[in-house]
Amino acid sequence: MLRFHNPGSSPAIEVGGRLVLDRCTLDLTFDGGYTHTPGTTVPLVTFSEREGQFLNFRKGQHFNCGPNRFLIEYLANSIQLVALENWPASSSRPNIIVVFVDDQGYADLRLHGDGNFPMPELESLAATGVRFTDAYVSAGVCHPSRCGLLTGMQQQRFGTDSNLPSSAPSHEGMAAAVRTIPRRLQGLGYRTYGIGKWHLGDTVEFHPNCRGFDRWYGMWSGGRSYWTVAEEGTIFQDQMTPDFAGEDGTYITDRIGNKAVDFIDTHVTSSTDPFYMYVSFTAVHAPVDIDSPPAGQPTDPRYARLSSEFGLDASDYLNSPRRYGQPQATVDKNRHDLAAMTLALDENIGKIVDRLAATPGLLENTLLVYLNDNGGAGFAQGFGGNYSYNDPLKGIKGGNMQDGSIRVPCVVSWPNGFAGNRVLSAPVTSLDVSATLVNAAGDAPAAARNGLDGLDLMPLLANDTPLPGDRVLTWRAGGVTAGGSAIRMGDWKLWINDPGSTPALYNLATDIGERSNLSGANPELTSKLLNRYLSWEASILPPLY
């Protein structure tokens, strides 16, 4: 990576010979000493020969780092930038917080009917906002789902179908050339903050600070103990520096919630710009170790709160109906532990909401989204089993593309933006959420919105404007043979297990569990959906890893 601070404030780098860019990326940082003057030419590097271009910014591309926009030019013996006019600021743009949780079962919250999993803070948000019953993410496992959310693009467009390779560093990740949502929002005048789980690449070109986040506190990897760790990749970083002192035995869900509050504190005392915050909890991903604090620490207080406030103790989780091949006692105990983990997650959502409420007008002008990265993992060791349930949906986390892998809890709240205490059944995806964030105030220029695959949901949220009846949602895992595929239009879903099988057609309005295959009774609809799916698949890339 080449990083320039206040570009133009120092002479260009003179290579003198051959410049080989290979996997190199470009990053620019700024402070109060930088003045952005459109039309100014900024030389970066001179050389006698060059091989390749920067991974993230290609010849003739317009891009932004922070709020400042540039054109990059690759010349015969130099690389230079031309400063462009920045996008105008807007006082009507809301603050944005995305709470992205991990492996929560569709059934495992009181909002969806299970009183053994209370989440009173989330329930309060739903009362002031909108709950979607048919919300989806763009993949059934973590890494591609996060790629979809953070780029606003169907991740197969840049070759991502599956999780990252298990080797570390893998040198794979969220494609460096793709604009992220925080990068787009920086160009719209937002300060951007990220906290928690990354799992989008573990080498420097994929680091959050190089992908649009002004401030980052979190880890590279996809999972870790909720207590103290020492492994590289799981220790939290403050920007790019490992925070060894932070591994002090504090439950990690609390650490993430506390840092979110700290970032809000810092922002409101130092900036009048709107902010975007991506709060990526590891909860409730495995391991289910809330019952195993470090030696000398007391039992986690969430067990006592389950009992005292909600009247729930271990006996309420006995005889859990799904055992996943495990002993009944093991499942029952872990379901109780999972409820404590879920309550810890909810408490930290409450911390964030309370901090917003402490500053007059801040909560009212914050668009807050709660979303899960994929379906509950059940007890599938390969996907970090956490004993979660997805009832009444069929399937679990993974590449099967049954609704249990991709349909997730979702709540959206913005008191100043739209009326609350509503439940909507329109099928929406995380890609729609991303498009909505970029244009939340309705004034983002077209160049900030170009390339997004989702629909702006604000007309639906604010005015109940129906979504197009013929729109389709599409999924694929592992290419054409390694996983499931699906397409949904309205209430109808076509599930395609592999190229040699007969697709199955379900009406999700009457058959939420995908049990009654209606393809034989509806051959024309089956053919129409299959052709639309195949047309979409022809437009995307095969998986690169």
Coordinates of C-alpha atoms in Angstrom, one line a residue:
M1 CA 0.0 0.0 0.0
L2 CA 1.1 3.5 -0.8
R3 CA -0.4 6.1 1.6
F4 CA 0.0 9.9 1.1
H5 CA -1.0 12.3 3.8
N6 CA -2.2 15.7 2.5
P7 CA -1.3 14.8 -1.1
G8 CA 0.6 17.6 -2.7
S9 CA 2.2 18.8 0.5
S10 CA 5.5 17.0 -0.3
P11 CA 7.3 16.2 -3.6
A12 CA 6.4 13.1 -5.6
I13 CA 8.2 9.9 -4.8
E14 CA 11.0 9.4 -7.3
V15 CA 11.4 5.6 -8.0
G16 CA 14.2 6.2 -10.6
G17 CA 13.7 2.9 -12.2
R18 CA 10.9 0.3 -12.7
L19 CA 7.7 0.7 -10.6
V20 CA 6.0 -2.6 -10.0
L21 CA 2.6 -2.1 -8.4
D22 CA 1.5 -5.8 -8.3
R23 CA -0.9 -6.0 -5.3
C24 CA -0.3 -2.4 -4.3
T25 CA -3.3 -0.1 -3.3
L26 CA -3.4 3.7 -2.9
D27 CA -4.7 5.5 0.2
L28 CA -5.0 9.2 1.0
T29 CA -5.4 10.8 4.4
F30 CA -6.0 14.4 5.3
D31 CA -6.0 16.8 8.3
G32 CA -6.8 20.5 8.8
G33 CA -3.7 21.5 6.8
Y34 CA -5.1 20.2 3.5
T35 CA -7.0 22.5 1.2
H36 CA -8.9 20.9 -1.7
T37 CA -8.8 23.0 -4.8
P38 CA -10.6 21.6 -7.8
G39 CA -8.4 21.5 -10.9
T40 CA -5.1 21.2 -9.0
T41 CA -2.8 18.5 -10.3
V42 CA -1.0 16.5 -7.6
P43 CA 2.0 14.3 -8.8
L44 CA 2.4 11.2 -6.6
V45 CA 5.1 9.0 -8.1
T46 CA 7.7 9.3 -11.0
F47 CA 9.5 6.4 -12.6
S48 CA 11.2 5.3 -15.8
E49 CA 8.9 2.2 -16.3
R50 CA 5.8 1.0 -14.7
E51 CA 4.1 -2.4 -14.4
G52 CA 0.4 -2.6 -13.4
Q53 CA -2.0 -0.2 -11.7
F54 CA -3.2 0.3 -8.2
L55 CA -5.6 -2.5 -7.3
N56 CA -8.3 0.0 -6.1
F57 CA -8.0 3.0 -8.4
R58 CA -7.7 2.3 -12.1
K59 CA -6.8 4.6 -15.0
G60 CA -9.2 7.5 -15.5
Q61 CA -11.3 6.6 -12.4
H62 CA -13.0 9.2 -10.3
F63 CA -12.8 8.3 -6.6
N64 CA -12.8 9.8 -3.2
C65 CA -10.8 9.3 0.0
G66 CA -12.6 11.0 2.9
P67 CA -14.7 13.9 1.4
N68 CA -12.1 14.7 -1.3
R69 CA -12.6 13.6 -4.9
F70 CA -10.0 13.0 -7.5
L71 CA -9.3 11.7 -11.0
I72 CA -6.3 9.4 -11.2
E73 CA -4.0 9.6 -14.3
Y74 CA -1.4 7.0 -15.2
L75 CA 1.1 8.8 -17.5
A76 CA 4.2 7.6 -19.3
N77 CA 6.6 8.3 -16.4
S78 CA 4.3 9.3 -13.5
I79 CA 1.1 8.8 -11.7
Q80 CA -0.8 12.0 -10.7
L81 CA -4.2 13.1 -9.3
V82 CA -6.4 15.9 -10.5
A83 CA -8.6 17.4 -7.7
L84 CA -12.3 17.3 -8.6
E85 CA -15.2 19.3 -7.2
N86 CA -16.4 17.6 -4.0
W87 CA -20.0 16.6 -3.5
P88 CA -22.1 19.2 -1.7
A89 CA -22.8 18.7 2.0
S90 CA -26.4 18.4 3.2
S91 CA -27.7 19.4 6.6
S92 CA -30.7 17.0 6.1
R93 CA -28.6 13.8 6.0
P94 CA -29.2 11.7 9.1
N95 CA -26.6 10.0 11.2
I96 CA -26.5 6.3 10.5
I97 CA -25.8 3.3 12.7
V98 CA -25.9 -0.3 11.3
V99 CA -26.0 -3.0 14.0
F100 CA -24.9 -6.1 12.3
V101 CA -25.2 -9.3 14.4
D102 CA -23.9 -12.7 13.8
D103 CA -25.6 -16.1 13.4
Q104 CA -28.8 -15.2 15.3
G105 CA -31.6 -17.7 14.7
Y106 CA -34.7 -16.3 13.1
A107 CA -36.7 -17.8 15.9
D108 CA -34.5 -16.7 18.8
L109 CA -36.0 -13.4 19.8
R110 CA -39.2 -12.4 21.5
L111 CA -40.1 -10.2 18.6
H112 CA -40.5 -13.4 16.5
G113 CA -42.5 -15.1 19.2
D114 CA -40.1 -16.9 21.6
G115 CA -40.5 -15.4 25.0
N116 CA -37.3 -17.2 26.2
F117 CA -35.2 -14.8 24.2
P118 CA -36.2 -11.3 25.4
M119 CA -34.6 -8.3 23.7
P120 CA -36.4 -5.3 25.2
E121 CA -34.1 -2.7 23.7
L122 CA -34.7 -4.1 20.2
E123 CA -38.4 -4.3 20.9
S124 CA -38.4 -0.6 21.8
L125 CA -36.7 0.2 18.5
A126 CA -39.3 -1.8 16.7
A127 CA -42.0 0.2 18.4
T128 CA -40.5 3.5 17.2
G129 CA -39.6 2.0 13.8
V130 CA -40.4 -0.7 11.2
R131 CA -39.9 -4.4 11.5
F132 CA -39.5 -6.4 8.3
T133 CA -40.7 -10.0 8.4
D134 CA -39.2 -10.9 5.0
A135 CA -35.8 -9.4 5.2
Y136 CA -32.9 -11.2 3.5
V137 CA -29.1 -10.9 3.3
S138 CA -27.2 -11.6 0.1
A139 CA -25.5 -14.8 1.2
G140 CA -26.0 -17.7 3.7
V141 CA -22.5 -17.3 5.3
C142 CA -20.6 -14.5 6.8
H143 CA -18.0 -13.2 4.4
P144 CA -20.0 -12.8 1.2
S145 CA -23.0 -11.4 3.2
R146 CA -20.7 -8.7 4.6
C147 CA -19.3 -8.0 1.2
G148 CA -22.9 -7.4 -0.1
L149 CA -23.9 -5.1 2.8
L150 CA -20.7 -3.0 2.8
T151 CA -20.6 -2.6 -1.0
G152 CA -24.3 -2.5 -1.8
M153 CA -23.5 -4.8 -4.7
Q154 CA -24.4 -8.4 -5.4
Q155 CA -21.0 -9.9 -4.3
Q156 CA -20.9 -12.4 -7.1
R157 CA -20.2 -9.4 -9.4
F158 CA -16.7 -9.3 -8.0
G159 CA -16.3 -13.1 -7.7
T160 CA -17.3 -13.7 -4.1
D161 CA -19.6 -16.6 -3.4
S162 CA -18.2 -18.3 -0.3
N163 CA -16.3 -17.7 2.9
L164 CA -12.6 -16.7 2.9
P165 CA -10.1 -19.5 2.7
S166 CA -9.1 -20.8 6.1
S167 CA -5.4 -20.1 5.7
A168 CA -4.2 -16.8 7.2
P169 CA -3.3 -14.5 5.6
S170 CA -5.4 -15.7 2.7
H171 CA -4.6 -12.7 0.4
E172 CA -8.3 -12.7 -0.5
G173 CA -11.0 -10.4 0.5
M174 CA -13.7 -7.8 -0.4
A175 CA -12.5 -6.7 -3.9
A176 CA -10.2 -3.8 -3.5
A177 CA -11.4 -2.1 -6.6
V178 CA -15.1 -1.9 -5.4
R179 CA -16.4 1.2 -3.7
T180 CA -17.7 0.5 -0.2
I181 CA -20.7 2.2 1.4
P182 CA -18.5 4.0 4.0
R183 CA -16.4 5.3 1.1
R184 CA -19.4 6.6 -0.7
L185 CA -20.7 8.2 2.6
Q186 CA -17.3 9.8 3.2
G187 CA -17.8 11.6 -0.1
L188 CA -21.1 12.8 1.1
G189 CA -19.5 14.4 4.2
Y190 CA -19.9 11.6 6.7
R191 CA -17.4 10.7 9.3
T192 CA -17.2 6.9 9.3
Y193 CA -16.6 4.5 12.2
G194 CA -16.3 0.7 12.4
I195 CA -16.3 -1.6 15.4
G196 CA -16.1 -5.3 15.9
K197 CA -15.8 -8.2 13.4
W198 CA -14.3 -7.5 10.0
H199 CA -13.8 -10.9 8.2
L200 CA -13.4 -9.2 4.8
G201 CA -9.7 -9.9 4.3
D202 CA -6.7 -10.0 6.5
T203 CA -3.9 -8.2 4.6
V204 CA -3.4 -4.4 4.5
E205 CA -5.2 -3.7 1.2
F206 CA -8.4 -5.0 2.8
H207 CA -8.0 -3.2 6.2
P208 CA -11.0 -1.1 7.2
N209 CA -8.9 2.1 7.3
C210 CA -8.2 1.5 3.6
R211 CA -11.9 0.7 2.8
G212 CA -13.6 3.9 3.9
F213 CA -13.4 3.9 7.7
D214 CA -11.9 7.0 9.4
R215 CA -11.8 5.1 12.7
W216 CA -11.7 1.4 13.3
Y217 CA -11.6 -0.8 16.5
G218 CA -12.0 -4.5 15.9
M219 CA -10.5 -7.7 14.6
W220 CA -9.6 -9.3 11.3
S221 CA -11.1 -12.7 11.9
G222 CA -14.5 -14.3 11.8
G223 CA -14.8 -15.5 15.4
R224 CA -13.0 -15.7 18.7
S225 CA -13.6 -16.3 22.4
Y226 CA -15.9 -13.7 24.0
W227 CA -13.3 -13.3 26.8
T228 CA -9.5 -13.0 26.5
V229 CA -7.5 -14.1 23.5
A230 CA -3.9 -13.8 22.4
E231 CA -4.0 -15.1 18.8
E232 CA -3.0 -12.8 15.9
G233 CA -6.1 -11.8 13.9
T234 CA -8.5 -12.1 16.9
I235 CA -6.9 -9.4 19.1
F236 CA -8.8 -6.1 18.5
Q237 CA -6.9 -3.4 16.6
D238 CA -7.2 0.3 17.3
Q239 CA -6.8 1.5 13.7
M240 CA -3.9 -0.8 12.7
T241 CA -2.3 -1.2 16.1
P242 CA -3.2 -4.3 18.2
D243 CA -4.8 -3.4 21.5
F244 CA -3.2 -5.9 23.8
A245 CA -4.2 -3.9 26.9
G246 CA -7.9 -4.3 25.8
E247 CA -7.7 -8.0 26.4
D248 CA -8.6 -7.6 30.0
G249 CA -11.3 -10.2 30.5
T250 CA -14.2 -7.8 29.6
Y251 CA -16.9 -9.7 27.7
I252 CA -16.4 -8.8 24.1
T253 CA -20.0 -7.9 23.4
D254 CA -19.7 -5.3 26.1
R255 CA -16.4 -4.1 24.6
I256 CA -18.0 -3.5 21.3
G257 CA -21.0 -1.6 22.8
N258 CA -18.7 0.5 25.0
K259 CA -16.5 1.5 22.0
A260 CA -19.6 2.5 20.1
V261 CA -20.5 4.8 22.9
D262 CA -16.9 6.1 23.0
F263 CA -17.0 6.9 19.3
I264 CA -20.3 8.7 19.6
D265 CA -18.9 10.7 22.5
T266 CA -15.8 11.6 20.4
H267 CA -17.9 12.6 17.4
V268 CA -20.4 14.9 19.1
T269 CA -17.6 16.8 20.8
S270 CA -15.4 17.2 17.8
S271 CA -17.5 17.4 14.6
T272 CA -20.8 18.7 13.2
D273 CA -20.7 16.3 10.3
P274 CA -23.1 13.4 10.1
F275 CA -21.6 10.1 11.1
Y276 CA -21.9 6.5 9.8
M277 CA -21.2 3.7 12.3
Y278 CA -20.9 0.0 11.5
V279 CA -21.3 -1.9 14.8
S280 CA -20.4 -5.5 13.9
F281 CA -21.1 -7.6 16.9
T282 CA -19.6 -11.1 17.1
A283 CA -22.7 -12.1 19.1
V284 CA -24.3 -14.6 18.9
H285 CA -21.7 -16.6 16.9
A286 CA -20.1 -19.6 18.6
P287 CA -18.4 -20.2 20.9
V288 CA -21.2 -20.3 23.4
D289 CA -18.8 -19.5 26.3
I290 CA -20.6 -16.8 28.3
D291 CA -20.7 -19.4 31.1
S292 CA -16.9 -19.6 31.1
P293 CA -15.4 -16.2 32.3
P294 CA -11.7 -16.1 33.1
A295 CA -10.6 -17.6 36.5
G296 CA -11.6 -15.3 39.4
Q297 CA -14.4 -13.5 37.5
P298 CA -18.0 -13.8 38.7
T299 CA -20.8 -15.4 36.7
D300 CA -21.9 -13.2 33.9
P301 CA -24.7 -11.0 35.2
R302 CA -27.1 -11.7 32.3
Y303 CA -28.1 -15.0 33.9
A304 CA -29.3 -13.2 37.0
R305 CA -31.1 -10.6 34.9
L306 CA -32.9 -13.3 32.9
S307 CA -34.2 -14.7 36.2
S308 CA -35.0 -11.5 38.1
E309 CA -36.5 -9.4 35.2
F310 CA -38.0 -12.0 32.9
G311 CA -38.5 -15.0 35.2
L312 CA -36.3 -17.3 33.1
D313 CA -33.9 -19.9 34.5
A314 CA -32.4 -23.1 33.3
S315 CA -35.6 -25.0 33.8
D316 CA -37.3 -22.9 31.1
Y317 CA -34.9 -24.3 28.4
L318 CA -35.4 -28.0 29.2
N319 CA -36.5 -30.4 26.5
S320 CA -35.5 -28.1 23.7
P321 CA -37.1 -29.6 20.5
R322 CA -34.1 -29.6 18.2
R323 CA -31.1 -31.6 19.4
Y324 CA -28.8 -31.6 16.3
G325 CA -27.6 -35.0 17.3
Q326 CA -26.4 -33.7 20.7
P327 CA -27.4 -35.0 24.2
Q328 CA -30.6 -33.3 25.4
A329 CA -28.8 -31.9 28.5
T330 CA -26.1 -30.3 26.3
V331 CA -28.7 -28.6 24.0
D332 CA -30.8 -27.4 26.9
K333 CA -27.8 -25.9 28.7
N334 CA -26.6 -24.2 25.5
R335 CA -30.0 -22.7 24.8
H336 CA -30.0 -21.1 28.2
D337 CA -26.5 -19.8 27.5
L338 CA -27.6 -18.5 24.1
A339 CA -30.4 -16.6 25.8
A340 CA -27.8 -14.9 28.1
M341 CA -25.7 -14.0 25.1
T342 CA -28.7 -12.6 23.3
L343 CA -29.6 -10.4 26.4
A344 CA -26.0 -9.2 26.5
L345 CA -26.3 -8.2 22.8
D346 CA -29.5 -6.3 23.6
E347 CA -28.1 -4.5 26.5
N348 CA -25.4 -3.1 24.3
I349 CA -27.9 -1.9 21.7
G350 CA -29.5 -0.1 24.7
K351 CA -26.2 1.6 25.5
I352 CA -26.0 3.0 22.0
V353 CA -29.6 4.2 22.0
D354 CA -29.2 5.7 25.5
R355 CA -26.1 7.6 24.4
L356 CA -27.9 9.0 21.4
A357 CA -30.8 10.0 23.6
A358 CA -28.5 11.9 25.9
T359 CA -27.7 14.5 23.2
P360 CA -30.9 16.5 22.3
G361 CA -32.1 15.6 18.8
L362 CA -29.4 13.0 18.1
L363 CA -31.5 9.9 18.5
E364 CA -34.4 11.5 16.5
N365 CA -32.0 12.2 13.5
T366 CA -30.3 8.8 13.5
L367 CA -31.2 6.1 11.1
L368 CA -30.6 2.9 13.0
V369 CA -30.7 -0.5 11.3
Y370 CA -30.6 -3.9 13.0
L371 CA -29.7 -6.9 10.8
N372 CA -28.2 -10.3 11.0
D373 CA -25.4 -11.6 8.7
N374 CA -27.1 -14.9 7.8
G375 CA -29.4 -17.5 9.3
G376 CA -28.8 -19.2 12.7
A377 CA -26.0 -21.9 12.6
G378 CA -27.9 -24.6 14.5
F379 CA -25.3 -27.0 15.5
A380 CA -23.2 -27.3 12.4
Q381 CA -19.6 -27.3 13.6
G382 CA -18.2 -26.2 10.3
F383 CA -20.2 -23.0 10.6
G384 CA -19.6 -22.3 14.3
G385 CA -22.7 -24.0 15.8
N386 CA -24.5 -22.0 18.5
Y387 CA -27.6 -24.1 19.1
S388 CA -29.8 -21.5 17.3
Y389 CA -33.2 -22.1 15.9
N390 CA -34.7 -20.7 12.6
D391 CA -38.2 -22.0 13.0
P392 CA -40.5 -21.9 11.1
L393 CA -38.0 -21.5 8.3
K394 CA -36.3 -24.4 6.6
G395 CA -32.5 -24.8 6.8
I396 CA -29.6 -23.3 8.7
K397 CA -26.6 -21.0 7.9
G398 CA -24.7 -22.2 4.8
G399 CA -24.9 -22.4 1.1
N400 CA -28.3 -24.2 0.8
M401 CA -30.2 -21.0 0.0
Q402 CA -33.3 -22.3 1.9
D403 CA -34.8 -19.4 3.8
G404 CA -33.2 -20.5 7.1
S405 CA -29.9 -19.6 5.7
I406 CA -30.7 -16.1 4.3
R407 CA -33.9 -14.7 5.9
V408 CA -33.0 -12.7 9.0
P409 CA -34.4 -10.4 11.7
C410 CA -34.5 -6.7 10.7
V411 CA -35.6 -3.5 12.4
V412 CA -35.2 0.0 11.0
S413 CA -35.8 3.2 13.0
W414 CA -35.5 6.9 12.2
P415 CA -37.9 9.0 14.3
N416 CA -37.5 12.1 12.1
G417 CA -37.7 10.1 8.9
F418 CA -40.8 7.8 9.1
A419 CA -43.6 6.7 11.3
G420 CA -42.9 3.7 13.6
N421 CA -44.7 0.8 15.2
R422 CA -45.2 -0.8 11.8
V423 CA -44.6 -4.4 10.5
L424 CA -43.9 -4.7 6.7
S425 CA -43.9 -8.0 4.8
A426 CA -42.4 -6.7 1.5
P427 CA -39.3 -8.9 0.6
V428 CA -36.2 -6.7 1.0
T429 CA -32.5 -7.4 1.2
S430 CA -29.3 -6.0 2.8
L431 CA -28.5 -4.5 -0.6
D432 CA -31.7 -2.4 -0.3
V433 CA -30.5 -1.3 3.1
S434 CA -27.2 -0.2 1.6
A435 CA -28.9 1.8 -1.2
T436 CA -31.2 3.4 1.4
L437 CA -28.3 4.6 3.5
V438 CA -26.5 6.3 0.7
N439 CA -29.6 8.3 -0.3
A440 CA -31.3 8.5 3.0
A441 CA -32.0 12.3 2.7
G442 CA -33.0 11.9 -1.0
D443 CA -30.2 14.3 -2.2
A444 CA -27.2 12.1 -3.0
P445 CA -25.9 12.9 -6.5
A446 CA -26.1 10.1 -9.1
A447 CA -22.3 9.6 -9.0
A448 CA -22.7 8.6 -5.3
R449 CA -25.4 6.0 -6.1
N450 CA -24.1 4.5 -9.3
G451 CA -23.5 0.8 -9.3
L452 CA -25.7 -0.1 -6.3
D453 CA -27.8 -3.2 -6.8
G454 CA -30.5 -2.5 -4.2
L455 CA -33.6 -0.3 -4.1
D456 CA -33.9 2.8 -2.0
L457 CA -36.4 1.8 0.6
M458 CA -37.2 5.3 1.8
P459 CA -40.3 5.7 -0.3
L460 CA -41.6 2.5 1.2
L461 CA -40.6 3.5 4.8
A462 CA -41.8 7.1 4.6
N463 CA -44.9 6.8 2.3
D464 CA -45.8 3.1 2.0
T465 CA -44.9 3.2 -1.7
P466 CA -45.0 -0.4 -2.9
L467 CA -41.9 -2.0 -4.3
P468 CA -42.1 -3.1 -7.9
G469 CA -44.2 -6.2 -8.1
D470 CA -41.9 -7.9 -10.7
R471 CA -38.6 -7.3 -8.9
V472 CA -36.6 -10.4 -8.1
L473 CA -34.1 -11.3 -5.4
T474 CA -31.3 -13.7 -6.4
W475 CA -28.8 -15.9 -4.5
R476 CA -26.0 -18.3 -5.4
A477 CA -23.4 -20.1 -3.3
G478 CA -20.2 -21.7 -4.5
G479 CA -20.7 -21.3 -8.2
V480 CA -23.2 -23.4 -10.2
T481 CA -22.4 -26.8 -8.6
A482 CA -21.1 -26.2 -5.1
G483 CA -24.2 -25.0 -3.3
G484 CA -27.8 -23.9 -3.6
S485 CA -29.3 -21.1 -5.7
A486 CA -32.6 -19.3 -5.4
I487 CA -34.7 -16.5 -6.8
R488 CA -37.7 -14.8 -5.2
M489 CA -40.4 -12.7 -6.9
G490 CA -43.3 -11.5 -4.6
D491 CA -44.5 -14.5 -2.6
W492 CA -42.9 -17.0 -4.9
K493 CA -39.5 -18.6 -4.5
L494 CA -37.7 -21.0 -6.9
W495 CA -35.1 -23.1 -5.2
I496 CA -32.4 -24.7 -7.4
N497 CA -30.3 -27.2 -5.6
D498 CA -27.9 -28.1 -8.4
P499 CA -27.9 -27.9 -12.3
G500 CA -29.0 -31.5 -12.6
S501 CA -32.1 -31.3 -10.4
T502 CA -35.6 -30.1 -11.0
P503 CA -36.1 -26.7 -9.3
A504 CA -38.7 -26.5 -6.6
L505 CA -41.3 -23.7 -6.4
Y506 CA -42.7 -22.5 -3.1
N507 CA -45.4 -19.9 -2.2
L508 CA -43.8 -18.5 0.9
A509 CA -47.1 -16.7 1.9
T510 CA -48.7 -20.0 2.6
D511 CA -45.7 -22.3 3.0
I512 CA -43.1 -20.4 5.0
G513 CA -41.3 -23.7 5.7
E514 CA -40.7 -24.5 2.0
R515 CA -42.3 -28.0 2.2
S516 CA -44.9 -28.0 -0.7
N517 CA -43.3 -28.0 -4.1
L518 CA -45.7 -26.4 -6.5
S519 CA -43.5 -26.4 -9.7
G520 CA -45.6 -29.1 -11.3
A521 CA -48.8 -27.1 -10.9
N522 CA -47.2 -23.9 -12.1
P523 CA -44.9 -24.8 -15.0
E524 CA -45.0 -21.3 -16.7
L525 CA -44.1 -19.5 -13.5
T526 CA -41.3 -22.0 -12.8
S527 CA -39.9 -21.5 -16.3
K528 CA -40.1 -17.7 -16.0
L529 CA -38.3 -17.6 -12.7
L530 CA -35.7 -20.1 -13.8
N531 CA -35.0 -18.0 -17.0
R532 CA -34.7 -14.8 -14.9
Y533 CA -32.3 -16.6 -12.6
L534 CA -30.2 -17.9 -15.5
S535 CA -30.1 -14.5 -17.0
W536 CA -28.8 -13.0 -13.8
E537 CA -26.2 -15.8 -13.4
A538 CA -24.9 -15.1 -16.8
S539 CA -24.1 -11.6 -15.8
I540 CA -21.9 -12.4 -12.8
L541 CA -18.5 -14.0 -12.2
P542 CA -17.6 -17.5 -11.2
P543 CA -16.3 -17.6 -7.6
L544 CA -12.6 -16.6 -7.3
Y545 CA -12.2 -18.4 -4.0

